[in-house]
mmCIF file with all atom_site columns, C-alpha atoms and ligand atoms in Angstrom:
data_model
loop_
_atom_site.group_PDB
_atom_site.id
_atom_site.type_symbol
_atom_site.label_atom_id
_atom_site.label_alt_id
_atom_site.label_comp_id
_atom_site.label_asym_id
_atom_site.label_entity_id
_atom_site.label_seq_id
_atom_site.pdbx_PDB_ins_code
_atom_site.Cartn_x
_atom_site.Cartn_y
_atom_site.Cartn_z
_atom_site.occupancy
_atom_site.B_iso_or_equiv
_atom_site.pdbx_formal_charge
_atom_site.auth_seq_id
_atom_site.auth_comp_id
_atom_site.auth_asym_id
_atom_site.auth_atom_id
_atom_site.pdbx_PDB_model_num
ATOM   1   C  CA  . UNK A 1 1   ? 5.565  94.613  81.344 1.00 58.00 ? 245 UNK A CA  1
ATOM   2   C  CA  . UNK A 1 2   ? 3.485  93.033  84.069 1.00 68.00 ? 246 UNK A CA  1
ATOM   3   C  CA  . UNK A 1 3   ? 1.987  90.794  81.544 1.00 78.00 ? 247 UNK A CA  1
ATOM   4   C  CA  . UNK A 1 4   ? 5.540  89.200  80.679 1.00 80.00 ? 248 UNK A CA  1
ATOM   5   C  CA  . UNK A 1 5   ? 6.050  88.478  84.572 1.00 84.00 ? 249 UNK A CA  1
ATOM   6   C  CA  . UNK A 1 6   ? 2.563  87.025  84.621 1.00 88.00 ? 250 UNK A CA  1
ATOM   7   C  CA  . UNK A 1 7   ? 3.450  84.616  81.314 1.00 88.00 ? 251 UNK A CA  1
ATOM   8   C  CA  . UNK A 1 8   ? 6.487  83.768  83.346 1.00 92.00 ? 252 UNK A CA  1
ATOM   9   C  CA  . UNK A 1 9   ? 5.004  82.945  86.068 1.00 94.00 ? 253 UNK A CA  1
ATOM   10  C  CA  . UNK A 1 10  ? 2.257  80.962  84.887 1.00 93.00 ? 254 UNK A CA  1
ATOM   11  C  CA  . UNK A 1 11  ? 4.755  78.861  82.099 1.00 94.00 ? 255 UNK A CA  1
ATOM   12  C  CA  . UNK A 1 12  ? 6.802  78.175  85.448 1.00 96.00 ? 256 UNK A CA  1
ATOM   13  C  CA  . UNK A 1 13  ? 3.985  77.215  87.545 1.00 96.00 ? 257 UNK A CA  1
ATOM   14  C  CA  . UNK A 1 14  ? 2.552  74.694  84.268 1.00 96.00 ? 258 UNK A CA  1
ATOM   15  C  CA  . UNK A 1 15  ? 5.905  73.395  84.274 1.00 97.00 ? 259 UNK A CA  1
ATOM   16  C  CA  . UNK A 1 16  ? 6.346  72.248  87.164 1.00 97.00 ? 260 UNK A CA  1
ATOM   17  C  CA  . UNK A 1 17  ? 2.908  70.979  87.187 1.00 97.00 ? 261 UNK A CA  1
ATOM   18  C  CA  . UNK A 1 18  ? 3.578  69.154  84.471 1.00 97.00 ? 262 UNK A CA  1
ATOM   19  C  CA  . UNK A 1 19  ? 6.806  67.682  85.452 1.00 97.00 ? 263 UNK A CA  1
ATOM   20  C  CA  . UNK A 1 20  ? 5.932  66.617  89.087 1.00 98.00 ? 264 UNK A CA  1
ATOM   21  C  CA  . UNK A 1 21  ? 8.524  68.667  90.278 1.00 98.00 ? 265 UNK A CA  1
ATOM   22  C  CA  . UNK A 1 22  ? 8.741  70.248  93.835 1.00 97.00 ? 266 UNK A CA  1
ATOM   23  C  CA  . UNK A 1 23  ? 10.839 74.122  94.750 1.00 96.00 ? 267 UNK A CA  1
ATOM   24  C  CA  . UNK A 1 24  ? 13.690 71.506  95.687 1.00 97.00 ? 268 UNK A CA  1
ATOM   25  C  CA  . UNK A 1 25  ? 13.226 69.644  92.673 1.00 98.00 ? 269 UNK A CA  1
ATOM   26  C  CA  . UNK A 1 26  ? 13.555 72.543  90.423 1.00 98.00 ? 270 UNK A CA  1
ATOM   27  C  CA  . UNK A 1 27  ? 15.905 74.292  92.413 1.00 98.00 ? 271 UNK A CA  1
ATOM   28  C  CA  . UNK A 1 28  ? 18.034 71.235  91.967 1.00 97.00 ? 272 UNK A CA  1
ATOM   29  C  CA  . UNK A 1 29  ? 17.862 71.285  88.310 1.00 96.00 ? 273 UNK A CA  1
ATOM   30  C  CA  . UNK A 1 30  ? 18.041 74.883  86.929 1.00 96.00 ? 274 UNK A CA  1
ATOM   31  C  CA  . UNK A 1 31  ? 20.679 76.122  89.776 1.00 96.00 ? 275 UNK A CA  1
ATOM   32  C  CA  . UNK A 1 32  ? 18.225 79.271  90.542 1.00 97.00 ? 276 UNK A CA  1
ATOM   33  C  CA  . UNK A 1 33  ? 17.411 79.275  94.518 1.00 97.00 ? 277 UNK A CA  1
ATOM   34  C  CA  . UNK A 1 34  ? 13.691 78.222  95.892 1.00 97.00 ? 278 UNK A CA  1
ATOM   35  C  CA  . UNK A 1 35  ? 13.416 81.541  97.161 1.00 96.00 ? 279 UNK A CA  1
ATOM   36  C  CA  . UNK A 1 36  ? 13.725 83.488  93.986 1.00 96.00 ? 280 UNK A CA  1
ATOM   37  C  CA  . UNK A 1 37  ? 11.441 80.494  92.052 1.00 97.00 ? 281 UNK A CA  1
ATOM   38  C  CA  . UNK A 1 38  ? 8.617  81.034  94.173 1.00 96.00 ? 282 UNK A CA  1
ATOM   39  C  CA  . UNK A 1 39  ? 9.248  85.145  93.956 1.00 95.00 ? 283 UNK A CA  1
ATOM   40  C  CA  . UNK A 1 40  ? 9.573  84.399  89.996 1.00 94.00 ? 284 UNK A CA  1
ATOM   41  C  CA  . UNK A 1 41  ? 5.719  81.839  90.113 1.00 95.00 ? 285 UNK A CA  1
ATOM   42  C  CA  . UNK A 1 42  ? 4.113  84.371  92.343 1.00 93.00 ? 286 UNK A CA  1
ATOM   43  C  CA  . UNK A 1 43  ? 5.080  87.372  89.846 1.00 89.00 ? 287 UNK A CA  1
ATOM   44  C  CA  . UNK A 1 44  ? 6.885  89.379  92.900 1.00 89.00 ? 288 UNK A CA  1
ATOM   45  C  CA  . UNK A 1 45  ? 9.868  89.569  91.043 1.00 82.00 ? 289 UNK A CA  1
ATOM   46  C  CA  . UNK A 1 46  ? 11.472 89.945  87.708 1.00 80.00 ? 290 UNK A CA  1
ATOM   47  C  CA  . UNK A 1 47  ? 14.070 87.611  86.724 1.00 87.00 ? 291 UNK A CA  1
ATOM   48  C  CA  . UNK A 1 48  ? 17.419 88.863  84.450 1.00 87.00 ? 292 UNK A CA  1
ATOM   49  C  CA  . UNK A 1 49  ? 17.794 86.996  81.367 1.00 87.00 ? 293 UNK A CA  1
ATOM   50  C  CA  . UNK A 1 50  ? 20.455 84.959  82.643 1.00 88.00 ? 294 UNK A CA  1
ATOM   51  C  CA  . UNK A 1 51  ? 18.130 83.441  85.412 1.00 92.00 ? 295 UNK A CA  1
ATOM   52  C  CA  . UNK A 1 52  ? 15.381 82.978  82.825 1.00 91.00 ? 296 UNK A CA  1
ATOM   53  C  CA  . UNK A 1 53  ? 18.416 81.242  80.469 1.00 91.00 ? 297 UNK A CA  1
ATOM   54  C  CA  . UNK A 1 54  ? 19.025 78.735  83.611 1.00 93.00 ? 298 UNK A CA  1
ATOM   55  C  CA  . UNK A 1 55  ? 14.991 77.692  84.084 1.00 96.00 ? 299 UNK A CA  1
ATOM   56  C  CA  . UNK A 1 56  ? 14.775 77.319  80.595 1.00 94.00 ? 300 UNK A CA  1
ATOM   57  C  CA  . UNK A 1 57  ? 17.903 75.058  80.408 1.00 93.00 ? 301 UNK A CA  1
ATOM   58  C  CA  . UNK A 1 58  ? 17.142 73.257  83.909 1.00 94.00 ? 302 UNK A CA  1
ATOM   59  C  CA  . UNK A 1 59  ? 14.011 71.819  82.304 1.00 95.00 ? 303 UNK A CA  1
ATOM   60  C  CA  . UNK A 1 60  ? 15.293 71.490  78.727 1.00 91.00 ? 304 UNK A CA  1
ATOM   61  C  CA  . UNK A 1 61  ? 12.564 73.675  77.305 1.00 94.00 ? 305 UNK A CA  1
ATOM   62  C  CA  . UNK A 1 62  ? 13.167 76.787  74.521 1.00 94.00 ? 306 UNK A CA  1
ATOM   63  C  CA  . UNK A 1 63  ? 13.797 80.271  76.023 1.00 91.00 ? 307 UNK A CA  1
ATOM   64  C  CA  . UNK A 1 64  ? 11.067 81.613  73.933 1.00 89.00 ? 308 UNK A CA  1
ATOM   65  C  CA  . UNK A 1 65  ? 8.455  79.183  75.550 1.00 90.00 ? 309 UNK A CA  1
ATOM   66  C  CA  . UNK A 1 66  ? 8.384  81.597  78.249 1.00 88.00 ? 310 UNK A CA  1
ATOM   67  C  CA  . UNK A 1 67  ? 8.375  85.125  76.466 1.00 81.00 ? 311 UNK A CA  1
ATOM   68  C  CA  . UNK A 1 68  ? 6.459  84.434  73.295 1.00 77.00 ? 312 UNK A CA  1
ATOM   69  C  CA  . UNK A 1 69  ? 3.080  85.672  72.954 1.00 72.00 ? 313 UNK A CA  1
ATOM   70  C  CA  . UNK A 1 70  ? 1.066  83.192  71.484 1.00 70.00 ? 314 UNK A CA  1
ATOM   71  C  CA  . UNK A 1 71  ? -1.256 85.874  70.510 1.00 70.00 ? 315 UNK A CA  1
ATOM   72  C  CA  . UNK A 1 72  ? 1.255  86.929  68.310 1.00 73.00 ? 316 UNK A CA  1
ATOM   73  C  CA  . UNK A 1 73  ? 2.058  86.717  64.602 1.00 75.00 ? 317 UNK A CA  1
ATOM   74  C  CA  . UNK A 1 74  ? 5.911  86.336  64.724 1.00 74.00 ? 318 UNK A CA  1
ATOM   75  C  CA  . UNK A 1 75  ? 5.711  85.047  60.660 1.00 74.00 ? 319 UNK A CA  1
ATOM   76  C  CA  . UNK A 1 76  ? 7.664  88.081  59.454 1.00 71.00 ? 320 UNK A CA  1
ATOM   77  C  CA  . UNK A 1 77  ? 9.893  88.445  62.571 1.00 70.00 ? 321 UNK A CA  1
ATOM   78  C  CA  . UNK A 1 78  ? 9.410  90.057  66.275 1.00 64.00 ? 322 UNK A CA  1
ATOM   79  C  CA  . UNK A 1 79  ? 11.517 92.458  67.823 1.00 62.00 ? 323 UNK A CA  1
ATOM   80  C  CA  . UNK A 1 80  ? 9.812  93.607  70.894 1.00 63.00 ? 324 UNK A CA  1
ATOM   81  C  CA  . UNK A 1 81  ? 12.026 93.470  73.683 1.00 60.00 ? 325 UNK A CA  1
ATOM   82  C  CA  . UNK A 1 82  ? 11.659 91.312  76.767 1.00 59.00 ? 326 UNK A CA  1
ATOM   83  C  CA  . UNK A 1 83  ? 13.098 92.893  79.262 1.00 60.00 ? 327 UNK A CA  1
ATOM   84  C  CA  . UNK A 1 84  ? 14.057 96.321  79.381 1.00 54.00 ? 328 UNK A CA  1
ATOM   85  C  CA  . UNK A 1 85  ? 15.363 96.364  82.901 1.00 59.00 ? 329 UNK A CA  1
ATOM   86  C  CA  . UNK A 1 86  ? 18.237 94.009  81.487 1.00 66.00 ? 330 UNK A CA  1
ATOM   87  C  CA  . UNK A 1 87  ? 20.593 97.483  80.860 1.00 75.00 ? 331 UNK A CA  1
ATOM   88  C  CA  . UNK A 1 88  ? 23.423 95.731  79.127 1.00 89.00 ? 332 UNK A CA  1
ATOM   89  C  CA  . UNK A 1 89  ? 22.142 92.890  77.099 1.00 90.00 ? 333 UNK A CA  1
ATOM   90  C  CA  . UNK A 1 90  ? 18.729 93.317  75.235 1.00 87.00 ? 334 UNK A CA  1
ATOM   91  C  CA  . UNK A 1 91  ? 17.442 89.968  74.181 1.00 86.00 ? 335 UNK A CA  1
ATOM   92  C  CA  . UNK A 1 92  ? 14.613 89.870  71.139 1.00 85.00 ? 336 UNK A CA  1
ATOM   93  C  CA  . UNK A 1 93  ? 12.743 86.473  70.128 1.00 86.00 ? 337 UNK A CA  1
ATOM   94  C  CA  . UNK A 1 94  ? 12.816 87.063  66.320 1.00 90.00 ? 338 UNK A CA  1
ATOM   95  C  CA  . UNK A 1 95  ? 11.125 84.096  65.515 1.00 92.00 ? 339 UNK A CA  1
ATOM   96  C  CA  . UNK A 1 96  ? 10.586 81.844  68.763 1.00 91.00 ? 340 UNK A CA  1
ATOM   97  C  CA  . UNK A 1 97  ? 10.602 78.048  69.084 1.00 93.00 ? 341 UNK A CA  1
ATOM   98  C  CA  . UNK A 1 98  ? 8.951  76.256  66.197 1.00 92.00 ? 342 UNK A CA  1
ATOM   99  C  CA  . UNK A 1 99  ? 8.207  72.454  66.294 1.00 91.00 ? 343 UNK A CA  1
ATOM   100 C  CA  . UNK A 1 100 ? 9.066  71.901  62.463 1.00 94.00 ? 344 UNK A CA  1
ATOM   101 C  CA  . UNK A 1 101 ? 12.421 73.257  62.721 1.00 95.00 ? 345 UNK A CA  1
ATOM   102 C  CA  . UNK A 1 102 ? 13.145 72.980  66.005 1.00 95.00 ? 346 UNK A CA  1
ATOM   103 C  CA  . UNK A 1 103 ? 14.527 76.521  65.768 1.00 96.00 ? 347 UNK A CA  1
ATOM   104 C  CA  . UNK A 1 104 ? 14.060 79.711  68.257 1.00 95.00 ? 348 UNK A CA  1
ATOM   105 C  CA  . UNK A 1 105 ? 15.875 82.678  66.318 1.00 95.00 ? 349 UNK A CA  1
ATOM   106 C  CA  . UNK A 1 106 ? 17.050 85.606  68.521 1.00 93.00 ? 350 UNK A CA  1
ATOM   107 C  CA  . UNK A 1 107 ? 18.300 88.986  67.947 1.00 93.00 ? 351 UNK A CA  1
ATOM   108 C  CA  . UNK A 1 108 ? 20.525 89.743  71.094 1.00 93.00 ? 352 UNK A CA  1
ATOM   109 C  CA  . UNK A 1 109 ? 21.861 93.274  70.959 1.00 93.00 ? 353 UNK A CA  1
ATOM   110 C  CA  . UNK A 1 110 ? 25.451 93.876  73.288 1.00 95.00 ? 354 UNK A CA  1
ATOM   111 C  CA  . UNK A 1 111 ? 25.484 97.084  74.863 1.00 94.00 ? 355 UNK A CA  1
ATOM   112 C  CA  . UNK A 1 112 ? 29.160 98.193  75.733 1.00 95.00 ? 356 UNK A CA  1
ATOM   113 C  CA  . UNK A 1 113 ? 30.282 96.564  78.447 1.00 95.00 ? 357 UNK A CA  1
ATOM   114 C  CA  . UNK A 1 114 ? 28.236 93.613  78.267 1.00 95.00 ? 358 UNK A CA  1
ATOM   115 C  CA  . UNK A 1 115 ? 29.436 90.270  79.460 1.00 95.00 ? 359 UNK A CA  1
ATOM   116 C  CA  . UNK A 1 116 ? 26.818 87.539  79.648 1.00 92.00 ? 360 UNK A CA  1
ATOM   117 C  CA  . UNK A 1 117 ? 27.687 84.073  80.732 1.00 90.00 ? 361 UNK A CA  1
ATOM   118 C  CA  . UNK A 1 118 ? 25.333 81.759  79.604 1.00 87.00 ? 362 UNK A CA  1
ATOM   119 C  CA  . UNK A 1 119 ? 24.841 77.839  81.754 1.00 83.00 ? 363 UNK A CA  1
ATOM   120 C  CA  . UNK A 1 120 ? 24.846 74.873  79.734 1.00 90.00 ? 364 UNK A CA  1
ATOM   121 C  CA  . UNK A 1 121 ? 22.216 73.901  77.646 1.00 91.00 ? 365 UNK A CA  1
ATOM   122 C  CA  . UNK A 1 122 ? 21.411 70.266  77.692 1.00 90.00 ? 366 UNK A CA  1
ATOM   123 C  CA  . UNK A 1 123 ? 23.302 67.991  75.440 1.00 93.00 ? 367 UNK A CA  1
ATOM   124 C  CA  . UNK A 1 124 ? 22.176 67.943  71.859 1.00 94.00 ? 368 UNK A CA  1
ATOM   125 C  CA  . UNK A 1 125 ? 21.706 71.875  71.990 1.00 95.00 ? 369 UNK A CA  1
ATOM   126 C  CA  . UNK A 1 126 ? 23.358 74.077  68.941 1.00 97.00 ? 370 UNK A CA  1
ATOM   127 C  CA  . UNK A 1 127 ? 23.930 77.515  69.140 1.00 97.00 ? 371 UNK A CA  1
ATOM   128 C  CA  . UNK A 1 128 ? 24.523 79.789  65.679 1.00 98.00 ? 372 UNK A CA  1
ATOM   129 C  CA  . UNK A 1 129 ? 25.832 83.293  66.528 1.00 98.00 ? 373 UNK A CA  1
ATOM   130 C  CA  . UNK A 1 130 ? 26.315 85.408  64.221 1.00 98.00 ? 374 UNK A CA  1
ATOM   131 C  CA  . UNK A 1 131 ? 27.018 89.174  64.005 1.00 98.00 ? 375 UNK A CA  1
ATOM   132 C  CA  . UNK A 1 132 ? 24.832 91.330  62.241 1.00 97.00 ? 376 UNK A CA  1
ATOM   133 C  CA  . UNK A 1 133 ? 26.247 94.890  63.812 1.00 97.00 ? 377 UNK A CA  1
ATOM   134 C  CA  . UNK A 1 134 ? 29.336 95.970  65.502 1.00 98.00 ? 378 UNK A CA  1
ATOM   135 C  CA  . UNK A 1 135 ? 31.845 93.479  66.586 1.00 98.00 ? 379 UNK A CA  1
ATOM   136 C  CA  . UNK A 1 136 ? 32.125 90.970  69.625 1.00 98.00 ? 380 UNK A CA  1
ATOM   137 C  CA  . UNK A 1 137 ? 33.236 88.093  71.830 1.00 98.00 ? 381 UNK A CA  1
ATOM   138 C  CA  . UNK A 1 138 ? 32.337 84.787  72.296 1.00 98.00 ? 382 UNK A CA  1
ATOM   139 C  CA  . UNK A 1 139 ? 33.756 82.407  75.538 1.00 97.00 ? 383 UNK A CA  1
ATOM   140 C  CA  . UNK A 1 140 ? 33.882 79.243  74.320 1.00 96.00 ? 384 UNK A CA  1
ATOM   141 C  CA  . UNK A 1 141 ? 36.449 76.176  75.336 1.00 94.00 ? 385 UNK A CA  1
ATOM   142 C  CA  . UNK A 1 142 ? 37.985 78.786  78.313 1.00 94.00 ? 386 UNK A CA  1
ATOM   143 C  CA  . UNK A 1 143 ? 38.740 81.725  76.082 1.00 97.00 ? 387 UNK A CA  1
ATOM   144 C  CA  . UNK A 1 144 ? 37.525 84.440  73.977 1.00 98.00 ? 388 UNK A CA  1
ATOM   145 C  CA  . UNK A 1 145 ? 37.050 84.493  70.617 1.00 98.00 ? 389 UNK A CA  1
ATOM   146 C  CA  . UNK A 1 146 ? 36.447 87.727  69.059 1.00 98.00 ? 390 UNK A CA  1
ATOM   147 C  CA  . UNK A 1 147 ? 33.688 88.328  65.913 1.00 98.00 ? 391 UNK A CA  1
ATOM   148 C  CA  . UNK A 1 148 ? 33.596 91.155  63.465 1.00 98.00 ? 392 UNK A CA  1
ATOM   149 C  CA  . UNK A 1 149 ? 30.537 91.989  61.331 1.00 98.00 ? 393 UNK A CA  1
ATOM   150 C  CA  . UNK A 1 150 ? 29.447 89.224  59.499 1.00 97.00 ? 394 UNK A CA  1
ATOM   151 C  CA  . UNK A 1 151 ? 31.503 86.584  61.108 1.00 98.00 ? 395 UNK A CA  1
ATOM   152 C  CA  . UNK A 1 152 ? 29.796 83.744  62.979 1.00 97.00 ? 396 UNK A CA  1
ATOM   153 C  CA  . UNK A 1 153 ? 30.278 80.020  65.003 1.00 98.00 ? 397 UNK A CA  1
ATOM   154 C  CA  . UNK A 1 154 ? 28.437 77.056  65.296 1.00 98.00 ? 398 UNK A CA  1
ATOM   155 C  CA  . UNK A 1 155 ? 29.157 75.338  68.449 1.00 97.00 ? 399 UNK A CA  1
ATOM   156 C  CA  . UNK A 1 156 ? 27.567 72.470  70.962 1.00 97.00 ? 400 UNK A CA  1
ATOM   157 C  CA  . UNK A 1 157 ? 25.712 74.678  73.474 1.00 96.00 ? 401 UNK A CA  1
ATOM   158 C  CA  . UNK A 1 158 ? 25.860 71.844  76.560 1.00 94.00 ? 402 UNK A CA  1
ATOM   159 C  CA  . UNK A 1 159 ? 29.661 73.477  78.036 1.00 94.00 ? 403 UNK A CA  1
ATOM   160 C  CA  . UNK A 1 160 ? 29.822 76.876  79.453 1.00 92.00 ? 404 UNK A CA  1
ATOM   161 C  CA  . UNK A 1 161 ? 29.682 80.044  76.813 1.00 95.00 ? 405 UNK A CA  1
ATOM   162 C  CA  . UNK A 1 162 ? 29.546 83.604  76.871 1.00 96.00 ? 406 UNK A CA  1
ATOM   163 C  CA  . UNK A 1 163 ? 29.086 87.232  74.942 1.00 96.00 ? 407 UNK A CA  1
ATOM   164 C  CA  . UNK A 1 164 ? 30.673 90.158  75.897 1.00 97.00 ? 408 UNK A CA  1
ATOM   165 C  CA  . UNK A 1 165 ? 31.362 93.643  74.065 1.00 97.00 ? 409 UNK A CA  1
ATOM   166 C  CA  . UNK A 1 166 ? 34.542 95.157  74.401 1.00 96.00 ? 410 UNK A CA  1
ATOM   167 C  CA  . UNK A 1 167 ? 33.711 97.934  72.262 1.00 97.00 ? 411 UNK A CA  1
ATOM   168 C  CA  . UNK A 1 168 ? 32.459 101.526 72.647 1.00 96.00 ? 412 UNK A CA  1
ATOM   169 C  CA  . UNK A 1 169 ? 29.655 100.485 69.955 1.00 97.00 ? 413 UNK A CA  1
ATOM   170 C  CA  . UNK A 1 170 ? 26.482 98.275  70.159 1.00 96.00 ? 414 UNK A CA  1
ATOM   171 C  CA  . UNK A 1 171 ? 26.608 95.213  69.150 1.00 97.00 ? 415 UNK A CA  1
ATOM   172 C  CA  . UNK A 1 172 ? 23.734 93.146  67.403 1.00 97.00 ? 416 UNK A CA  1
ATOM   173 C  CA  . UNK A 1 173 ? 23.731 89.641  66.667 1.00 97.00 ? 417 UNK A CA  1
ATOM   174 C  CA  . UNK A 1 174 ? 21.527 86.595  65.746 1.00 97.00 ? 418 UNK A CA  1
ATOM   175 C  CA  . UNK A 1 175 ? 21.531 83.500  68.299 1.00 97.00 ? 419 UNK A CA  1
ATOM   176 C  CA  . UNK A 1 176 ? 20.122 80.326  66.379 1.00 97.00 ? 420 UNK A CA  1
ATOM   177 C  CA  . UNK A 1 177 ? 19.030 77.993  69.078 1.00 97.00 ? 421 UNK A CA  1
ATOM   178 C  CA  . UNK A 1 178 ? 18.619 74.380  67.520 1.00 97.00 ? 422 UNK A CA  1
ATOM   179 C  CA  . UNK A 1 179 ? 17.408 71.963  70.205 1.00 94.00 ? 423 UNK A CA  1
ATOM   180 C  CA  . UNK A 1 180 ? 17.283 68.133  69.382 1.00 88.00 ? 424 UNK A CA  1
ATOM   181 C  CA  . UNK A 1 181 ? 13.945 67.025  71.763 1.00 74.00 ? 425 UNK A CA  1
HETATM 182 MN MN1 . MN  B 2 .   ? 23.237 79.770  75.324 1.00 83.87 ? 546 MN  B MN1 1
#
């Protein structure tokens, strides 16, 4: 696990570097504090998937770009887990970010109880959700709309949306993440 912390940290650090962009700066643009940005770059602390959801969105970039393993053969799918502190919401990159389809495929699995709001992507951002296992909710346009096995929605990922699990059962679904840079 320390080595994801350390790839988060460094992709953070290159970012930054890259973009000219100060603590302030970045705190400004992804919402997350300076405080737990410099905890995240110096590998002191782990952040939840929703955090990680914000940097990634605050500087436009795919989610996988900073828990991919570029070591990695992801051709036939990867379902490693990222973070298994996260207790309620398990997120796998299936097949991360790829330049020819400007795709990053996840397999996000609800554990009962789970309600995850996500930020706004930038504009131009599609999200594909649909449910592989178990049923579900998504918050989109101020309310909830509920998925069975199967079902699925296509909507513009720039507003505020959400998953949550009302059940008593998992829940597994596949997030298609189509970006437009
Ligand atoms: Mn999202």
């Amino acid at each position: 696990m320390i080595e994801i912390f350390n790839r988060i940290a460094s992709t953070l650090k290159t970012l930054r570097k890259e973009r000219g962009w100060s603590l302030d700066k970045t705190a400004q643009e992804t919402g997350v504090s300076k405080a737990m940005l410099g905890q995240i770059e110096r590998a002191e602390s782990s952040p939840t998937i929703a955090i990680l959801w914000k940097i990634a969105s605050g500087f436009d970039v795919p989610f996988s770009l900073f828990v991919a393993d570029e070591q990695r053969d992801y051709s036939t799918g990867q379902t490693k887990t990222i973070h298994p502190s996260e207790d309620k919401i398990k997120v796998f990159p299936l097949f991360p970010y790829d330049e020819k389809t400007k795709c990053e495929i996840f397999l996000i699995e609800l554990l009962p109880g789970c309600e995850h709001i996500s930020s706004p992507h930038k504009p131009g951002v599609i999200e594909h959700v649909i449910v592989a296992e178990g049923s579900m909710e998504v918050f989109l346009n101020d309310s909830w709309k509920p998925l069975k096995k199967g079902e699925g929605l296509r909507f513009c990922a720039d507003q505020p949306h959400g998953y949550r699990n009302l059940s008593r059962k998992n829940s597994t679904i596949h997030d298609i993440i189509h970006y437009s840079m």
